[in-house]
């Protein structure tokens, strides 16, 4: 783990945070730039992306 610079105190709010797991993977293939762009366009506050090896090496 590493320090993100965000503390729990800063995140306390009554507004829910939207986290897009692997981008907008319900609409587009997960782990793709298109899924990340769509999640951003849909207003996601954070995008959680796993690091994986692609099939094209």
PDB file of C-alpha atoms in Angstrom, residues 8-28:
ATOM      1  CA  UNK A   8     -10.498   9.770   6.016  1.00  0.00           C
ATOM      2  CA  UNK A   9     -11.252  13.118   7.605  1.00  0.00           C
ATOM      3  CA  UNK A  10     -11.266  14.840   4.210  1.00  0.00           C
ATOM      4  CA  UNK A  11     -13.757  12.331   2.802  1.00  0.00           C
ATOM      5  CA  UNK A  12     -16.430  12.775   5.492  1.00  0.00           C
ATOM      6  CA  UNK A  13     -19.471  14.126   3.686  1.00  0.00           C
ATOM      7  CA  UNK A  14     -23.189  13.527   3.325  1.00  0.00           C
ATOM      8  CA  UNK A  15     -22.754  13.214  -0.429  1.00  0.00           C
ATOM      9  CA  UNK A  16     -22.063   9.644  -1.574  1.00  0.00           C
ATOM     10  CA  UNK A  17     -18.889   9.009  -3.551  1.00  0.00           C
ATOM     11  CA  UNK A  18     -19.214   7.082  -6.796  1.00  0.00           C
ATOM     12  CA  UNK A  19     -16.430   4.572  -7.447  1.00  0.00           C
ATOM     13  CA  UNK A  20     -16.280   2.983 -10.883  1.00  0.00           C
ATOM     14  CA  UNK A  21     -14.833  -0.507 -10.478  1.00  0.00           C
ATOM     15  CA  UNK A  22     -12.775  -1.267 -13.604  1.00  0.00           C
ATOM     16  CA  UNK A  23     -14.349   1.706 -15.363  1.00  0.00           C
ATOM     17  CA  UNK A  24     -17.975   1.537 -16.532  1.00  0.00           C
ATOM     18  CA  UNK A  25     -17.663  -2.232 -16.853  1.00  0.00           C
ATOM     19  CA  UNK A  26     -21.439  -2.724 -16.883  1.00  0.00           C
ATOM     20  CA  UNK A  27     -21.534  -0.995 -20.255  1.00  0.00           C
ATOM     21  CA  UNK A  28     -18.150  -1.627 -21.876  1.00  0.00           C
TER      22      UNK A  28
END
